[in-house]
Coordinates of N, CA and C in Angstrom, one line a residue:
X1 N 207.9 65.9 208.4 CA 207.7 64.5 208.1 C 207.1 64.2 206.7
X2 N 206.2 65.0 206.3 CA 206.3 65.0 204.7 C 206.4 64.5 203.8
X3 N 207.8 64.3 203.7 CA 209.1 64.2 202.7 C 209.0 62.7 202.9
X4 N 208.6 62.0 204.3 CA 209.4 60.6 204.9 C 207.8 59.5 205.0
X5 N 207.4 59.9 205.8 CA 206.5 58.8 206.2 C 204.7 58.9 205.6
X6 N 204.3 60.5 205.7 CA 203.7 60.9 204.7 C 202.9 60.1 203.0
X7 N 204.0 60.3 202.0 CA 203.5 59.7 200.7 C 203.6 58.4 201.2
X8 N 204.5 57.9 202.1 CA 204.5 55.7 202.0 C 203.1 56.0 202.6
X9 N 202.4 57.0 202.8 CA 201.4 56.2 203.2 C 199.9 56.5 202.3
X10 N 200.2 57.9 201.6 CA 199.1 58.7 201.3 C 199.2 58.5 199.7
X11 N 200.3 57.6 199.1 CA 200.6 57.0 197.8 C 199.4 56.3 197.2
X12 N 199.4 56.4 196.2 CA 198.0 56.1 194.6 C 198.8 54.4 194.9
X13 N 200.2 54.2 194.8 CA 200.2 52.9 194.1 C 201.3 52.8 195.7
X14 N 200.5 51.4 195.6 CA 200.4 50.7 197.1 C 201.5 49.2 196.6
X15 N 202.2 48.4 197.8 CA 202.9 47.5 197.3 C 202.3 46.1 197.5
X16 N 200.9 46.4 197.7 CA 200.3 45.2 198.0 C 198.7 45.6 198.8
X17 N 197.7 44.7 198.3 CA 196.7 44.9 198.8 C 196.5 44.0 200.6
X18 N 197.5 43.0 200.8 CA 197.5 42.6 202.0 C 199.0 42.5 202.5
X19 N 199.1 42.7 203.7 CA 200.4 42.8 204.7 C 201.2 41.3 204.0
X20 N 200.5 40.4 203.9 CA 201.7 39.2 203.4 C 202.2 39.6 202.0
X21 N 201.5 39.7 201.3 CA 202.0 40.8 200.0 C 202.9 41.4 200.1
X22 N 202.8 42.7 200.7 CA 204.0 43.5 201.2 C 205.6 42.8 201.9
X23 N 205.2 41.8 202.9 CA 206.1 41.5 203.8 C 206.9 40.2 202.2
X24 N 206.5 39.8 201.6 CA 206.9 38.7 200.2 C 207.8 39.8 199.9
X25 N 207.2 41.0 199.1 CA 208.0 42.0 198.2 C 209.2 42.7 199.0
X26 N 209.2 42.6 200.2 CA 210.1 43.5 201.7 C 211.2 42.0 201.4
X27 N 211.0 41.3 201.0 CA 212.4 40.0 201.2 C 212.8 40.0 199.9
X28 N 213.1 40.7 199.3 CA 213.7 41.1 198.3 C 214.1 42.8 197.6
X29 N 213.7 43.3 198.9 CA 214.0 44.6 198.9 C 215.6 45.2 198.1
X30 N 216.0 46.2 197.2 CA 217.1 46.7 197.0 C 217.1 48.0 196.7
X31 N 216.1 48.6 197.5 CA 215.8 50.1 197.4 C 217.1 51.3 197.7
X32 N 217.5 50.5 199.0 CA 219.1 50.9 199.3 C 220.4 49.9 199.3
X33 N 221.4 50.6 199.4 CA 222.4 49.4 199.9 C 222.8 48.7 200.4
X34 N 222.1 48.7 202.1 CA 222.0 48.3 203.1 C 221.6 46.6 202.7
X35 N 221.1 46.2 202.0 CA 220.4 45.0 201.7 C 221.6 44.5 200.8
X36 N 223.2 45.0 200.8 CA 223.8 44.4 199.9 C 224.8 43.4 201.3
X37 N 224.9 44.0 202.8 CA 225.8 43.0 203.9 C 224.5 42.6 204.5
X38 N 223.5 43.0 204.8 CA 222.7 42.3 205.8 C 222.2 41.0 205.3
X39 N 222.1 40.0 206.6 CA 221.4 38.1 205.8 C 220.4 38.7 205.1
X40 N 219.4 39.3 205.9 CA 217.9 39.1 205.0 C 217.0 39.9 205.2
X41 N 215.8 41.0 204.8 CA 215.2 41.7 205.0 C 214.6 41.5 206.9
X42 N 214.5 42.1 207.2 CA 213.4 41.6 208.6 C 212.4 42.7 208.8
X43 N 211.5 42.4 208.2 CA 210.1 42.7 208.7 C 209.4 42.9 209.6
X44 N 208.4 43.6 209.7 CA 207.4 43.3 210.8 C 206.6 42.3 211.2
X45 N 206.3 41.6 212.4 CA 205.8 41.0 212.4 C 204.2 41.2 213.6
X46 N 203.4 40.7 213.9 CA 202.4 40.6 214.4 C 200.8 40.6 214.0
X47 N 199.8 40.5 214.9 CA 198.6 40.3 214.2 C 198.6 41.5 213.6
X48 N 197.5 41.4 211.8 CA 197.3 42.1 211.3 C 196.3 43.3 211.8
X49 N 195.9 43.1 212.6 CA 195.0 44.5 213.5 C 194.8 44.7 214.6
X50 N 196.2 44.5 214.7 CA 197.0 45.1 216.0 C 196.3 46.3 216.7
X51 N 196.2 46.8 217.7 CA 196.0 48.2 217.7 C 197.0 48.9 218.1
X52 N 197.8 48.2 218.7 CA 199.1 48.8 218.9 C 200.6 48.3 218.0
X53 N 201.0 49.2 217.2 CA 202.5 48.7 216.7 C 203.7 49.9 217.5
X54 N 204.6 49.2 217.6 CA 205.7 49.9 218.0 C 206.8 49.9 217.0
X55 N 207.4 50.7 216.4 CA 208.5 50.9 215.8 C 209.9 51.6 216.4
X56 N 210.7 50.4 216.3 CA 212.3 50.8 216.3 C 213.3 51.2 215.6
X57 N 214.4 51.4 215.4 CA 215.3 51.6 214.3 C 215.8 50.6 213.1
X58 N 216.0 49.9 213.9 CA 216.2 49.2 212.8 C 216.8 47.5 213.2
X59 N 217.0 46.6 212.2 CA 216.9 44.9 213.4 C 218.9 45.1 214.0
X60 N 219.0 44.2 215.1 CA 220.3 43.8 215.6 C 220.9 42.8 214.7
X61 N 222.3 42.1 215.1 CA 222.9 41.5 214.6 C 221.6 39.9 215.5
X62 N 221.2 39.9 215.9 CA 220.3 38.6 216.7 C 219.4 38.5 215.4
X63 N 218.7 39.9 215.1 CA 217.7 39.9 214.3 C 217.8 39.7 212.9
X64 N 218.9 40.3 212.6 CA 219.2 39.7 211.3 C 219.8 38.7 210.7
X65 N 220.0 37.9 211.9 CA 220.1 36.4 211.8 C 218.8 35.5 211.6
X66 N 218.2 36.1 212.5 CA 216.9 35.0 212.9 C 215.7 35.5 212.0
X67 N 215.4 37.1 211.2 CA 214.7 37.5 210.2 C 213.6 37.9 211.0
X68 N 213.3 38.5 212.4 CA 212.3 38.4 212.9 C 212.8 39.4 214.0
X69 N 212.1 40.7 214.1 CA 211.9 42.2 215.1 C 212.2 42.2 216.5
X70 N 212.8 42.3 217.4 CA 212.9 42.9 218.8 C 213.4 41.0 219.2
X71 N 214.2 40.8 219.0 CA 214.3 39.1 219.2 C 215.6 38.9 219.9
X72 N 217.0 40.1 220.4 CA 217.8 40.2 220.5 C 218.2 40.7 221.9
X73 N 219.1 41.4 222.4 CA 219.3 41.3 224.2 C 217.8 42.6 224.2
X74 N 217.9 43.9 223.5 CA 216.8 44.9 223.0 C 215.6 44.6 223.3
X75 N 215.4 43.4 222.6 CA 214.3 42.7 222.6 C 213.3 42.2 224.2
X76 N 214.1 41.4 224.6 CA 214.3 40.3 225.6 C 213.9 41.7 226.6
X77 N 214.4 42.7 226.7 CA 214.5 43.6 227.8 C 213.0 44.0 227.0
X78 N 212.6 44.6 226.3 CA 211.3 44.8 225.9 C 210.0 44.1 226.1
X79 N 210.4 43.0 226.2 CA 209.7 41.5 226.5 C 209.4 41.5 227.8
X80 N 210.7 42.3 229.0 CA 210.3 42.4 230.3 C 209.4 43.5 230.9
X81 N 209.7 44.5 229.8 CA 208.9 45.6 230.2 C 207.0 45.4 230.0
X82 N 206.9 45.0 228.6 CA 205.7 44.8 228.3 C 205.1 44.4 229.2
X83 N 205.6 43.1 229.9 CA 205.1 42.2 230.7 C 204.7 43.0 232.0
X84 N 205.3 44.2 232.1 CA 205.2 44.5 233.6 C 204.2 45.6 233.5
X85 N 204.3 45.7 232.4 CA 203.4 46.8 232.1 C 202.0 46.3 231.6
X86 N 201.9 45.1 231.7 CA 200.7 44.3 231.2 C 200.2 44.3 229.9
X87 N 200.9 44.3 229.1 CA 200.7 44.4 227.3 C 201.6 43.2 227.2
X88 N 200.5 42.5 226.2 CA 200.7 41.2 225.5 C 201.9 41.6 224.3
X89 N 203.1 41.1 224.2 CA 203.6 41.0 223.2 C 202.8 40.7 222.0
X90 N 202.2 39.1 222.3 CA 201.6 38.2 220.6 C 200.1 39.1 220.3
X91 N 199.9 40.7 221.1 CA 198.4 41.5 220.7 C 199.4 42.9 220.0
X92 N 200.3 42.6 219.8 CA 200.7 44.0 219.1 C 201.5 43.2 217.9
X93 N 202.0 44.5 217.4 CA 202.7 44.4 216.1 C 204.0 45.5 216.1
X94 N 205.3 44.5 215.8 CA 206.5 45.2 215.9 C 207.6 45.4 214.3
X95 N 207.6 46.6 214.6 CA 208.5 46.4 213.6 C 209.5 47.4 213.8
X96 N 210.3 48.3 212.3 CA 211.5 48.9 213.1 C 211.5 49.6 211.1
X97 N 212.0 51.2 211.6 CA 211.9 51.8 210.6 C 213.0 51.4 209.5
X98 N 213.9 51.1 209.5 CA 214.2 50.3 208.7 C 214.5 49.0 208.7
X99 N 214.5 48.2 207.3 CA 214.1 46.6 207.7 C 215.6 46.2 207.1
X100 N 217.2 46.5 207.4 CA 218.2 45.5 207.3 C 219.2 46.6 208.2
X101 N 220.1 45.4 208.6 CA 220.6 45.1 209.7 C 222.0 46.4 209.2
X102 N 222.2 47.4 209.5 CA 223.0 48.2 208.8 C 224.5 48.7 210.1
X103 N 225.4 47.8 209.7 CA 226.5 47.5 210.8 C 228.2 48.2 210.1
X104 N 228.7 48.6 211.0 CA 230.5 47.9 210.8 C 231.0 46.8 211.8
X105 N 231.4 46.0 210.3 CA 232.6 45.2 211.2 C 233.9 45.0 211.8
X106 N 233.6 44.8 213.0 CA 235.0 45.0 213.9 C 235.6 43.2 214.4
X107 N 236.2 42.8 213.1 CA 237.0 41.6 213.5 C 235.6 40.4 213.2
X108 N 235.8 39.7 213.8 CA 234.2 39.1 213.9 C 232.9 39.6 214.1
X109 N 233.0 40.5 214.9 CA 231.7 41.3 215.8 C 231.2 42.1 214.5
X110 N 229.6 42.3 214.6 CA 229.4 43.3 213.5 C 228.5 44.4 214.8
X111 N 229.0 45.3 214.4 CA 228.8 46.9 215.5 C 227.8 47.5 214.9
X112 N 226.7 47.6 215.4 CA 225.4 48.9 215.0 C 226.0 49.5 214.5
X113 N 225.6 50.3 213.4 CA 225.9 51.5 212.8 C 224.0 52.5 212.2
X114 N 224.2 53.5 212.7 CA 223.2 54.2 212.9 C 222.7 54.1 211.0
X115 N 221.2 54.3 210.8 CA 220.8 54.4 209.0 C 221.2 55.7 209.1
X116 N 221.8 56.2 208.1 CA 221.7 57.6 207.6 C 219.7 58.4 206.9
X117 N 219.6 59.6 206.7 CA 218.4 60.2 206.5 C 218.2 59.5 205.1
X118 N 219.1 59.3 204.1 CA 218.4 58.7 203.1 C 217.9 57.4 203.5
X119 N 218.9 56.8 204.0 CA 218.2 55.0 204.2 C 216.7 55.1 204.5
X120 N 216.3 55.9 206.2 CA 215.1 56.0 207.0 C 214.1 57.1 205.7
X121 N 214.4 57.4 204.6 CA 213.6 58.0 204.0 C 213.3 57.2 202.9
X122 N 214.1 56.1 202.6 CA 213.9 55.3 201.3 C 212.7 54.7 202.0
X123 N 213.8 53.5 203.1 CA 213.0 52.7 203.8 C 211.2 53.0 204.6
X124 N 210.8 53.7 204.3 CA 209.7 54.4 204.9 C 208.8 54.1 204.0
X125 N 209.0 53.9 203.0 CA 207.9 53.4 201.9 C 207.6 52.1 202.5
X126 N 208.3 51.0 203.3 CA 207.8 50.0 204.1 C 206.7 49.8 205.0
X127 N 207.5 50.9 206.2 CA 206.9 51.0 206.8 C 205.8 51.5 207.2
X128 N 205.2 52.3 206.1 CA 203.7 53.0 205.1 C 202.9 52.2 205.2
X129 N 203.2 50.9 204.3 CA 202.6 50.6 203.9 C 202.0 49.7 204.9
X130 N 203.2 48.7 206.2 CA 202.6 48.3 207.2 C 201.8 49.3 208.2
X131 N 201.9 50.2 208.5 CA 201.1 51.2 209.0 C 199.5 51.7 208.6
X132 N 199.6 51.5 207.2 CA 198.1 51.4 206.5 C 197.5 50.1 206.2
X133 N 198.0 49.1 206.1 CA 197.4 48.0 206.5 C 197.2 47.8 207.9
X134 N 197.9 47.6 208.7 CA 197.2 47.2 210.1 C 196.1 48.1 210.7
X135 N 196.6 49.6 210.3 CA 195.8 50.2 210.8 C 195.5 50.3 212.3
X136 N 197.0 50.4 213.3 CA 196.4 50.5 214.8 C 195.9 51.8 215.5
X137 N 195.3 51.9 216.5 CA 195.0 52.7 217.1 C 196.0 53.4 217.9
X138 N 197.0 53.3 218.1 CA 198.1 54.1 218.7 C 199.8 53.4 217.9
X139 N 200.8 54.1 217.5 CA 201.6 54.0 217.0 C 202.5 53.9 218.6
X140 N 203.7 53.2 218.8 CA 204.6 54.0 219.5 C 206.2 54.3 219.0
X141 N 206.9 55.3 219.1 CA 207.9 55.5 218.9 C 209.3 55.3 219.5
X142 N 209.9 53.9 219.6 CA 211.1 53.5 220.0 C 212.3 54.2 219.8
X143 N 212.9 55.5 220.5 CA 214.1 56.7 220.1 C 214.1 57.1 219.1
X144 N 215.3 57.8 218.6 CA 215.4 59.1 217.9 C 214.7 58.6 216.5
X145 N 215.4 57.8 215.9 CA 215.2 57.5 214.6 C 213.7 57.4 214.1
X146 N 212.8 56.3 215.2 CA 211.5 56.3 214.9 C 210.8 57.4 214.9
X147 N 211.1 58.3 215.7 CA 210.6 59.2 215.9 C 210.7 60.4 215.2
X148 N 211.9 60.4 214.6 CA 212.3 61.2 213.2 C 211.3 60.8 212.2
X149 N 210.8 59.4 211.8 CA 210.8 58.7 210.8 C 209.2 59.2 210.7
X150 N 208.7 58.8 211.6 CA 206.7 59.1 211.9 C 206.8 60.4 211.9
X151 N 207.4 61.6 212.7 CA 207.0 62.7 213.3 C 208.3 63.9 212.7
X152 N 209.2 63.5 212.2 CA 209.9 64.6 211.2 C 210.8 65.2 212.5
X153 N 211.7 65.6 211.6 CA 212.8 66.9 212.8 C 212.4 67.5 213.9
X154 N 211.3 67.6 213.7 CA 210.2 68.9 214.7 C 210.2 68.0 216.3
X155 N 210.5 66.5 216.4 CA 209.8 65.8 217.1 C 211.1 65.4 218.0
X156 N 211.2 65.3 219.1 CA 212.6 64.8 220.2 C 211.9 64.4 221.0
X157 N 212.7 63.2 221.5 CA 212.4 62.6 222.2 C 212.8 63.0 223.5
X158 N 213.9 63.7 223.8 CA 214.2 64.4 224.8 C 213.1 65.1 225.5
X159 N 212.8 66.0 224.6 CA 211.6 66.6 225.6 C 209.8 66.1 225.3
X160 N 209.7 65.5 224.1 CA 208.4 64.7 223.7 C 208.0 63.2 224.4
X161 N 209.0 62.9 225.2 CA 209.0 61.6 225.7 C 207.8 61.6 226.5
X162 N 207.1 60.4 226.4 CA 205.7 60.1 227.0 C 204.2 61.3 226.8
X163 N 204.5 61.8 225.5 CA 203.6 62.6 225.1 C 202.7 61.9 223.4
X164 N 201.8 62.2 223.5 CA 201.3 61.3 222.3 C 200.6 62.6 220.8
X165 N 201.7 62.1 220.1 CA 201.3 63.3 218.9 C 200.7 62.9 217.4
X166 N 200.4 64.1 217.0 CA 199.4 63.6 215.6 C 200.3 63.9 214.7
X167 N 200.5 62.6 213.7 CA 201.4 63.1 212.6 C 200.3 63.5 211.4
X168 N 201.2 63.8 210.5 CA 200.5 64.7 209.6 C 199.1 63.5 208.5
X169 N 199.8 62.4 208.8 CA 198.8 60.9 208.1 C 197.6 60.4 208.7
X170 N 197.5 61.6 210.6 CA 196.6 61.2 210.8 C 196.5 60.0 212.0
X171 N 198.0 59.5 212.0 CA 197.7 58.3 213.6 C 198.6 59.0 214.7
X172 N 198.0 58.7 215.5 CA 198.2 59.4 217.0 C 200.0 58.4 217.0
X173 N 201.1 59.0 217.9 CA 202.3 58.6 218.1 C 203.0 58.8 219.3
X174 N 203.0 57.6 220.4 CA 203.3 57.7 221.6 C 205.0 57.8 221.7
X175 N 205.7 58.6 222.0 CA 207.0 59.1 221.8 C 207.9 58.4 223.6
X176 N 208.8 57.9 223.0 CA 209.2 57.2 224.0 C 211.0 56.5 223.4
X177 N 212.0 56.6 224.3 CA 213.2 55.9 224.6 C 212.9 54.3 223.6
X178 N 214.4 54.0 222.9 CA 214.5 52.8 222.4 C 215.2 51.8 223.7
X179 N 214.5 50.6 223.7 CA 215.2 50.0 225.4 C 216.4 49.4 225.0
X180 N 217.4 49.8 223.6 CA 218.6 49.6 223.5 C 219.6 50.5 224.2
X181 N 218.5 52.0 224.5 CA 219.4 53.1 225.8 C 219.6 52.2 227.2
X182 N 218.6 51.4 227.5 CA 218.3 51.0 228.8 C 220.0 49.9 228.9
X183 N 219.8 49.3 228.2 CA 221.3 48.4 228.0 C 222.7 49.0 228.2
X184 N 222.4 50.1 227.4 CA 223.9 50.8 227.3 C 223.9 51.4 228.6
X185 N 223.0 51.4 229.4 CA 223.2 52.1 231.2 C 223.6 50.6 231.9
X186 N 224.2 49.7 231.3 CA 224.8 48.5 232.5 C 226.0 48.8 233.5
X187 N 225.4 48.5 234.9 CA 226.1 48.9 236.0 C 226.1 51.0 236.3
X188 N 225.4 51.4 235.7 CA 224.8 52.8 236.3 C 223.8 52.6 237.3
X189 N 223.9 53.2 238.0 CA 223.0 53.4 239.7 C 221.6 53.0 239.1
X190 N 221.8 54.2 238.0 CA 220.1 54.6 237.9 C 219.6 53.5 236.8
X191 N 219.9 52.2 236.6 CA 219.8 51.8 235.4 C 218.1 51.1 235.6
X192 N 217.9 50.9 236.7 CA 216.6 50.0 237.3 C 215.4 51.3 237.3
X193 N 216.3 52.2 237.8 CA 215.1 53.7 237.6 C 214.7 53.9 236.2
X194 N 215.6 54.0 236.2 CA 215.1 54.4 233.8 C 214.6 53.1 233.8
X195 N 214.4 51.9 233.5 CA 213.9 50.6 233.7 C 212.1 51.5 234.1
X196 N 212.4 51.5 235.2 CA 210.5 52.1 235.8 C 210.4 52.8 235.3
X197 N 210.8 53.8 234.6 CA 209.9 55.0 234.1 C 210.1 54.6 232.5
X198 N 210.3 53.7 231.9 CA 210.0 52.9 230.6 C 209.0 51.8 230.7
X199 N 208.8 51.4 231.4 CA 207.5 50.6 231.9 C 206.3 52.1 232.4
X200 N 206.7 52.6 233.0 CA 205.5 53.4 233.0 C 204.8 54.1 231.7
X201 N 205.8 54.8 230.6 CA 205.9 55.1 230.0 C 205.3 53.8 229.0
X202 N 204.8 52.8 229.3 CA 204.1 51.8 228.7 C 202.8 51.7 229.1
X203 N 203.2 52.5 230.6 CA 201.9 52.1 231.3 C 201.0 53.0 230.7
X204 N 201.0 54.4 230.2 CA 200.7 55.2 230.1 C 200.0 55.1 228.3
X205 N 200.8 54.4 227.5 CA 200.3 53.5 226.6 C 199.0 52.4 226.5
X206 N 198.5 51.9 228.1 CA 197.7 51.3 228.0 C 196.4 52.1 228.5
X207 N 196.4 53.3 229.2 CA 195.7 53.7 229.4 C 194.8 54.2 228.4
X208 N 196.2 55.2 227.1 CA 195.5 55.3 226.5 C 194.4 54.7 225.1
X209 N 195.0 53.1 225.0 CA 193.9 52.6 224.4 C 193.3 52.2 225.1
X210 N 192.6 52.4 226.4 CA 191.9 52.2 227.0 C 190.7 53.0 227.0
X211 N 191.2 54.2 226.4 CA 190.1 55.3 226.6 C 189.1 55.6 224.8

């Protein structure tokens, strides 16, 4: 991790002394290319001392319409889980390791396309910087990429899932499924089961700022 999430955070020269600062200079981002098809940077959003933020990959085709994190079908299904799991959406803070919308287009439709390691290493200097301003007490890690991004190669979600680790910056990182997996299981048996054990896997999130 190091290499990635590391200096955006442990850096001399900072992109702003407050989160609106930062989130001003993020809407004019051209660090990578990615910001040359996407509408518009999308940021993090939530209270600035959150104790909980969650990070995801990066915004949908919903989100980079509307310029605003987890707002999309992803979202909406996240919105159900929180809820069940008894965590306030408007008490946390969401964002997504990288901040533009990085697609192929097929006809009209614009198709996810995964960031490559440079993008999620450029882009990380963002996400630093929101992570040392808010300052929460528990990180969570929405699939591979987040989880790459905070906790380096060493870290899978396959077998790390629902285990909470210390990155090298010092904030604890609850490791857990992006609920964009939960979608792509439509009409699988087991789609309501994975559903429970991602809510639990939230639940398990509230315990621990509870302690």
């Amino acid at each position: 991790m190091a290499e990635f999430l590391g200096p955006a955070l442990l850096q001399e020269e900072t992109p702003g002394a407050h989160l609106d600062d930062v989130r001003n200079r993020a809407a004019g981002c051209t660090r990578c290319g990615l910001y040359k098809n996407a509408t518009q940077t999308v940021f993090g959003e939530g209270p600035k001392t959150a104790e909980l933020v969650f990070v995801g990959e990066q915004p949908g085709d919903k989100e980079d319409l509307a310029g605003r994190p987890f707002v999309g079908p992803a979202g909406k299904l996240l919105d159900r889980c929180l809820d069940e799991a008894g965590i306030e959406r408007s008490r946390c803070y969401l964002t997504n390791a990288v901040k533009h919308f990085k697609f192929e287009a097929r006809g009209k439709r614009r198709i996810h396309a995964k960031p490559n390691r440079g993008e999620v290493k450029i882009c990380a200097w963002w996400l630093g910087a929101e992570l040392r301003l808010v300052r929460p007490k528990l990180v969570v890690a929405l699939g591979a990429t987040a989880t790459y991004t905070l906790l380096g190669p060493q870290a899978k979600v396959s077998r790390d899932r629902g285990s909470v680790l210390h990155a090298p910056v010092g904030l604890p990182v609850f490791v857990t499924i992006h609920p964009s997996a939960l979608l792509r299981m439509l009409n699988q048996p087991r789609r309501e089961e994975e559903i429970a054990r991602f809510v639990d896997d939230l639940r398990s999130v509230v315990s621990f700022l509870d302690h």
